[in-house]
């Protein structure tokens, strides 16, 4: 029974989405070391994953255009650096790696503007249709410039983890909550449902056992043995249900304490000296404005 439960839990957890998708980016916003950038999560849907990757900048460009009044048709996205090659699979099963890349987004209209964006994490979910085709959703987590002045943001460093603190174990006192805290919502509901079934079966069996026991006391010698036999059978069912409830509860505690949760982004706050270069315009009252570069040094 518990082998089947474990297989079921593993199956329903196979597509667990990263925490920044299910819980939002509010907690990541609090972990930033500075306000030069902000986190944003974007989604794009379609039936062709390769086409989605080609169009993956559309939500980012649309957000910047709507926020700062730029013309999205004039946007140009330039890759500045990439930390690692794209994984061969859709999602990393171990949850300890992802694609990170930095981009420069420029708009030429209505006025020239420059932004910087860093792809922090991405995830692809998919649903199979009856005709064996798939519908995909590409989720992307970006760190994006907070201003339109062209300054290079002081991006923090980011890593990934599926390990959680002891709060999951504390929450697992209520069956299933520890799993939900880790992002395994389906597994949590399976555990809650299992406990409800076991406890309900134990209560029902106890009532039936008690009723047959009373009937045996008041019955004639001819039928009393039959009632006692039924009472014993229901008592055995009750005991099995109690053992099942206790076993599932122990599994719930161990799973909450030891299993890996949904992938989460860890913000490693930037420290040390940073040099940032940003394009600017040098004003000269005796001549036309000239392009220049602003250099900033932070500690």
CSV table of C-alpha atoms in Angstrom, one decimal:
chain,number,residue,atom,x,y,z
A,1,UNK,CA,0.0,0.0,0.0
A,2,UNK,CA,2.7,2.5,1.0
A,3,UNK,CA,4.8,1.4,-2.1
A,4,UNK,CA,1.8,2.4,-4.2
A,5,UNK,CA,1.4,5.6,-2.3
A,6,UNK,CA,5.1,6.5,-2.8
A,7,UNK,CA,4.8,5.8,-6.5
A,8,UNK,CA,1.6,8.0,-6.7
A,9,UNK,CA,3.3,10.8,-4.8
A,10,UNK,CA,6.4,10.6,-7.1
A,11,UNK,CA,4.1,10.7,-10.1
A,12,UNK,CA,2.0,13.7,-9.0
A,13,UNK,CA,5.2,15.6,-8.1
A,14,UNK,CA,7.0,15.1,-11.4
A,15,UNK,CA,5.9,18.5,-12.7
A,16,UNK,CA,6.2,20.5,-9.4
A,17,UNK,CA,6.7,24.1,-10.5
A,18,UNK,CA,9.5,26.2,-8.9
A,19,UNK,CA,8.5,28.2,-5.9
A,20,UNK,CA,8.7,31.5,-7.7
A,21,UNK,CA,5.9,30.4,-10.0
A,22,UNK,CA,3.5,29.0,-7.3
A,23,UNK,CA,4.3,31.6,-4.5
A,24,UNK,CA,5.3,34.6,-6.6
A,25,UNK,CA,8.3,36.8,-6.4
A,26,UNK,CA,7.5,38.8,-3.3
A,27,UNK,CA,9.9,36.9,-1.1
A,28,UNK,CA,12.7,37.3,-3.7
A,29,UNK,CA,12.1,41.0,-3.8
A,30,UNK,CA,12.8,41.2,-0.1
A,31,UNK,CA,16.1,39.3,-0.5
A,32,UNK,CA,17.6,41.8,-3.0
A,33,UNK,CA,20.7,43.6,-1.9
A,34,UNK,CA,19.7,46.8,-3.7
A,35,UNK,CA,16.9,48.5,-5.6
A,36,UNK,CA,18.7,48.9,-8.9
A,37,UNK,CA,16.7,46.0,-10.3
A,38,UNK,CA,13.4,44.2,-9.7
A,39,UNK,CA,12.1,40.6,-10.2
A,40,UNK,CA,9.4,39.8,-12.7
A,41,UNK,CA,7.9,36.5,-13.8
A,42,UNK,CA,6.6,36.1,-17.4
A,43,UNK,CA,4.6,33.3,-19.1
A,44,UNK,CA,4.1,32.5,-22.7
A,45,UNK,CA,1.9,29.7,-24.1
A,46,UNK,CA,1.9,27.6,-27.3
A,47,UNK,CA,2.0,24.2,-28.9
A,48,UNK,CA,5.6,24.5,-30.2
A,49,UNK,CA,8.3,24.7,-27.6
A,50,UNK,CA,10.9,25.8,-30.2
A,51,UNK,CA,8.7,28.7,-31.3
A,52,UNK,CA,8.1,29.7,-27.7
A,53,UNK,CA,11.8,29.9,-27.2
A,54,UNK,CA,12.1,32.2,-30.2
A,55,UNK,CA,9.4,34.4,-28.9
A,56,UNK,CA,10.5,34.3,-25.3
A,57,UNK,CA,11.5,38.0,-25.1
A,58,UNK,CA,8.0,39.2,-26.1
A,59,UNK,CA,6.7,39.4,-22.5
A,60,UNK,CA,9.9,41.1,-21.3
A,61,UNK,CA,9.8,43.7,-24.1
A,62,UNK,CA,6.1,44.2,-23.6
A,63,UNK,CA,6.5,44.8,-19.9
A,64,UNK,CA,9.3,47.4,-20.4
A,65,UNK,CA,7.3,49.1,-23.2
A,66,UNK,CA,4.2,49.4,-21.1
A,67,UNK,CA,6.0,50.4,-17.9
A,68,UNK,CA,8.3,53.1,-19.4
A,69,UNK,CA,6.2,54.2,-22.5
A,70,UNK,CA,8.5,52.8,-25.1
A,71,UNK,CA,7.6,51.5,-28.6
A,72,UNK,CA,7.9,47.7,-28.5
A,73,UNK,CA,8.3,47.6,-32.3
A,74,UNK,CA,11.6,49.5,-31.9
A,75,UNK,CA,13.1,47.1,-29.3
A,76,UNK,CA,16.3,45.2,-29.8
A,77,UNK,CA,17.5,42.5,-27.5
A,78,UNK,CA,21.2,41.7,-27.3
A,79,UNK,CA,22.8,38.8,-25.5
A,80,UNK,CA,25.7,40.0,-23.3
A,81,UNK,CA,26.7,36.9,-21.4
A,82,UNK,CA,25.4,33.4,-20.6
A,83,UNK,CA,26.5,31.4,-17.6
A,84,UNK,CA,25.8,27.9,-18.9
A,85,UNK,CA,24.5,26.2,-22.0
A,86,UNK,CA,20.8,25.4,-22.1
A,87,UNK,CA,20.0,22.0,-20.6
A,88,UNK,CA,19.1,19.3,-23.0
A,89,UNK,CA,15.9,18.4,-21.1
A,90,UNK,CA,13.0,20.7,-20.5
A,91,UNK,CA,13.6,21.0,-16.8
A,92,UNK,CA,16.4,19.9,-14.5
A,93,UNK,CA,15.1,17.1,-12.3
A,94,UNK,CA,17.7,17.7,-9.6
A,95,UNK,CA,16.8,21.4,-9.4
A,96,UNK,CA,20.3,22.6,-8.9
A,97,UNK,CA,21.0,24.2,-12.2
A,98,UNK,CA,19.3,26.4,-14.8
A,99,UNK,CA,20.1,28.8,-17.5
A,100,UNK,CA,21.3,32.3,-16.6
A,101,UNK,CA,22.0,35.0,-19.2
A,102,UNK,CA,22.2,38.8,-19.3
A,103,UNK,CA,20.7,40.9,-22.0
A,104,UNK,CA,20.6,44.5,-23.0
A,105,UNK,CA,17.2,45.8,-24.3
A,106,UNK,CA,17.2,49.0,-26.3
A,107,UNK,CA,14.3,51.0,-27.6
A,108,UNK,CA,14.8,53.6,-30.3
A,109,UNK,CA,11.3,55.2,-30.1
A,110,UNK,CA,9.8,57.4,-29.0
A,111,UNK,CA,13.1,58.3,-27.2
A,112,UNK,CA,16.2,56.1,-26.9
A,113,UNK,CA,16.1,54.0,-23.8
A,114,UNK,CA,18.4,51.2,-22.5
A,115,UNK,CA,17.6,48.5,-20.0
A,116,UNK,CA,19.4,45.4,-18.7
A,117,UNK,CA,17.7,42.1,-17.8
A,118,UNK,CA,19.1,38.9,-16.4
A,119,UNK,CA,17.3,35.6,-16.9
A,120,UNK,CA,17.5,34.0,-13.5
A,121,UNK,CA,15.5,30.8,-14.0
A,122,UNK,CA,13.0,29.2,-16.4
A,123,UNK,CA,10.6,26.3,-16.4
A,124,UNK,CA,8.4,24.6,-18.9
A,125,UNK,CA,5.1,22.9,-18.1
A,126,UNK,CA,3.3,20.8,-20.6
A,127,UNK,CA,-0.1,19.1,-21.0
A,128,UNK,CA,-0.9,16.3,-23.4
A,129,UNK,CA,-3.9,16.6,-25.6
A,130,UNK,CA,-6.2,13.8,-26.8
A,131,UNK,CA,-4.5,13.9,-30.2
A,132,UNK,CA,-1.1,13.2,-28.6
A,133,UNK,CA,0.0,16.8,-29.1
A,134,UNK,CA,1.3,19.0,-26.3
A,135,UNK,CA,0.5,22.4,-25.0
A,136,UNK,CA,3.5,24.2,-23.4
A,137,UNK,CA,3.9,27.0,-21.0
A,138,UNK,CA,7.3,28.7,-20.7
A,139,UNK,CA,7.8,30.4,-17.4
A,140,UNK,CA,10.7,32.9,-17.1
A,141,UNK,CA,12.1,34.7,-14.1
A,142,UNK,CA,13.9,37.9,-14.9
A,143,UNK,CA,15.8,40.5,-12.9
A,144,UNK,CA,15.2,43.8,-14.7
A,145,UNK,CA,16.5,47.4,-14.5
A,146,UNK,CA,14.3,49.5,-12.2
A,147,UNK,CA,14.9,52.7,-14.1
A,148,UNK,CA,15.2,53.8,-17.7
A,149,UNK,CA,18.4,55.8,-17.3
A,150,UNK,CA,20.5,53.1,-18.9
A,151,UNK,CA,22.5,52.3,-15.7
A,152,UNK,CA,23.7,48.8,-15.3
A,153,UNK,CA,21.9,47.2,-12.3
A,154,UNK,CA,23.9,45.6,-9.5
A,155,UNK,CA,22.5,42.2,-10.0
A,156,UNK,CA,23.0,39.8,-7.1
A,157,UNK,CA,24.2,36.2,-7.7
A,158,UNK,CA,21.6,33.4,-7.8
A,159,UNK,CA,21.7,29.7,-7.1
A,160,UNK,CA,19.1,27.0,-6.9
A,161,UNK,CA,18.1,24.6,-4.1
A,162,UNK,CA,15.4,22.0,-3.3
A,163,UNK,CA,16.4,21.9,0.4
A,164,UNK,CA,14.1,23.7,2.8
A,165,UNK,CA,14.4,24.7,6.5
A,166,UNK,CA,12.8,22.9,9.4
A,167,UNK,CA,9.5,24.7,9.0
A,168,UNK,CA,8.3,22.0,6.7
A,169,UNK,CA,8.7,19.4,9.4
A,170,UNK,CA,6.9,21.7,11.9
A,171,UNK,CA,4.0,22.2,9.5
A,172,UNK,CA,3.8,18.4,8.9
A,173,UNK,CA,2.3,18.0,12.3
A,174,UNK,CA,-0.9,18.6,10.3
A,175,UNK,CA,-0.6,15.9,7.6
A,176,UNK,CA,0.2,17.2,4.1
A,177,UNK,CA,1.0,20.8,5.1
A,178,UNK,CA,4.8,20.2,5.1
A,179,UNK,CA,4.5,18.9,1.5
A,180,UNK,CA,2.5,21.9,0.4
A,181,UNK,CA,5.0,24.2,2.0
A,182,UNK,CA,7.7,22.6,-0.2
A,183,UNK,CA,5.6,23.0,-3.3
A,184,UNK,CA,4.3,19.4,-3.5
A,185,UNK,CA,0.7,20.4,-3.5
A,186,UNK,CA,-0.6,17.2,-5.1
A,187,UNK,CA,1.4,15.0,-2.7
A,188,UNK,CA,0.0,17.0,0.2
A,189,UNK,CA,-3.6,16.4,-0.9
A,190,UNK,CA,-2.9,12.7,-1.4
A,191,UNK,CA,-1.6,12.5,2.2
A,192,UNK,CA,-4.6,14.5,3.5
A,193,UNK,CA,-7.0,12.3,1.5
A,194,UNK,CA,-5.3,9.1,2.8
A,195,UNK,CA,-5.6,10.2,6.4
A,196,UNK,CA,-9.2,11.1,6.0
A,197,UNK,CA,-9.9,7.7,4.5
A,198,UNK,CA,-8.0,5.8,7.2
A,199,UNK,CA,-9.5,7.8,10.1
A,200,UNK,CA,-13.0,7.6,8.6
A,201,UNK,CA,-12.6,3.8,8.2
A,202,UNK,CA,-11.4,3.5,11.8
A,203,UNK,CA,-14.4,5.5,13.2
A,204,UNK,CA,-16.9,3.6,11.1
A,205,UNK,CA,-15.4,0.2,12.0
A,206,UNK,CA,-15.5,1.1,15.7
A,207,UNK,CA,-19.2,2.0,15.5
A,208,UNK,CA,-20.0,-1.2,13.7
A,209,UNK,CA,-17.9,-3.3,16.1
A,210,UNK,CA,-19.7,-1.7,19.0
A,211,UNK,CA,-23.1,-2.3,17.6
A,212,UNK,CA,-22.5,-6.0,16.9
A,213,UNK,CA,-21.0,-6.4,20.4
A,214,UNK,CA,-24.2,-5.0,21.9
A,215,UNK,CA,-26.3,-7.2,19.7
A,216,UNK,CA,-24.3,-10.2,20.9
A,217,UNK,CA,-25.0,-9.4,24.5
A,218,UNK,CA,-28.8,-9.2,23.9
A,219,UNK,CA,-29.1,-12.0,21.4
A,220,UNK,CA,-30.0,-15.6,22.0
A,221,UNK,CA,-27.4,-18.3,22.2
A,222,UNK,CA,-28.3,-19.4,18.7
A,223,UNK,CA,-27.3,-16.1,17.0
A,224,UNK,CA,-24.9,-14.6,19.6
A,225,UNK,CA,-21.8,-16.3,18.1
A,226,UNK,CA,-22.6,-14.8,14.7
A,227,UNK,CA,-22.8,-11.3,16.2
A,228,UNK,CA,-19.5,-11.8,18.1
A,229,UNK,CA,-17.8,-13.0,14.9
A,230,UNK,CA,-18.9,-9.9,13.0
A,231,UNK,CA,-17.8,-7.7,16.0
A,232,UNK,CA,-14.4,-9.3,15.8
A,233,UNK,CA,-14.1,-8.8,12.1
A,234,UNK,CA,-15.0,-5.1,12.4
A,235,UNK,CA,-12.5,-4.7,15.2
A,236,UNK,CA,-9.8,-6.1,12.9
A,237,UNK,CA,-10.8,-3.7,10.2
A,238,UNK,CA,-10.6,-0.9,12.7
A,239,UNK,CA,-7.1,-2.0,13.8
A,240,UNK,CA,-5.9,-2.1,10.2
A,241,UNK,CA,-7.3,1.4,9.6
A,242,UNK,CA,-5.5,2.7,12.7
A,243,UNK,CA,-2.2,1.1,11.7
A,244,UNK,CA,-2.7,2.6,8.2
A,245,UNK,CA,-3.4,6.1,9.6
A,246,UNK,CA,-0.3,5.9,11.9
A,247,UNK,CA,1.9,4.6,9.2
A,248,UNK,CA,0.8,7.3,6.8
A,249,UNK,CA,1.4,10.0,9.4
A,250,UNK,CA,5.0,8.7,10.0
A,251,UNK,CA,5.5,8.7,6.3
A,252,UNK,CA,4.2,12.3,6.2
A,253,UNK,CA,6.7,13.4,8.9
A,254,UNK,CA,9.7,11.6,7.2
A,255,UNK,CA,8.8,12.9,3.8
A,256,UNK,CA,8.5,16.5,5.0
A,257,UNK,CA,11.8,16.2,6.8
A,258,UNK,CA,13.9,14.4,4.2
A,259,UNK,CA,12.4,14.8,0.7
A,260,UNK,CA,13.5,17.6,-1.6
A,261,UNK,CA,11.0,20.4,-2.3
A,262,UNK,CA,10.2,22.3,-5.4
A,263,UNK,CA,13.1,24.3,-6.8
A,264,UNK,CA,13.6,27.7,-5.3
A,265,UNK,CA,15.9,30.5,-6.3
A,266,UNK,CA,18.4,31.5,-3.7
A,267,UNK,CA,19.6,35.2,-3.7
A,268,UNK,CA,23.2,35.4,-2.8
A,269,UNK,CA,23.5,39.1,-2.0
A,270,UNK,CA,26.3,40.9,-3.9
A,271,UNK,CA,29.3,41.9,-1.9
A,272,UNK,CA,32.6,43.5,-2.6
A,273,UNK,CA,33.5,46.0,-5.3
A,274,UNK,CA,31.5,46.3,-8.5
A,275,UNK,CA,32.3,48.3,-11.6
A,276,UNK,CA,29.3,49.4,-13.7
A,277,UNK,CA,29.4,51.1,-17.1
A,278,UNK,CA,26.3,52.7,-18.7
A,279,UNK,CA,25.8,54.8,-21.9
A,280,UNK,CA,25.0,58.4,-21.4
A,281,UNK,CA,25.1,61.7,-23.3
A,282,UNK,CA,27.7,64.4,-22.5
A,283,UNK,CA,26.2,67.9,-22.7
A,284,UNK,CA,28.5,70.7,-24.0
A,285,UNK,CA,27.0,74.3,-24.3
A,286,UNK,CA,29.6,75.0,-27.0
A,287,UNK,CA,28.8,71.9,-29.1
A,288,UNK,CA,26.2,69.3,-29.9
A,289,UNK,CA,25.6,66.6,-27.3
A,290,UNK,CA,28.1,63.7,-27.6
A,291,UNK,CA,27.7,60.1,-26.6
A,292,UNK,CA,29.6,59.1,-23.5
A,293,UNK,CA,30.0,56.3,-21.0
A,294,UNK,CA,29.3,56.7,-17.3
A,295,UNK,CA,31.4,54.6,-14.9
A,296,UNK,CA,30.2,53.9,-11.4
A,297,UNK,CA,32.2,52.1,-8.7
A,298,UNK,CA,30.3,50.6,-5.7
A,299,UNK,CA,31.6,48.9,-2.6
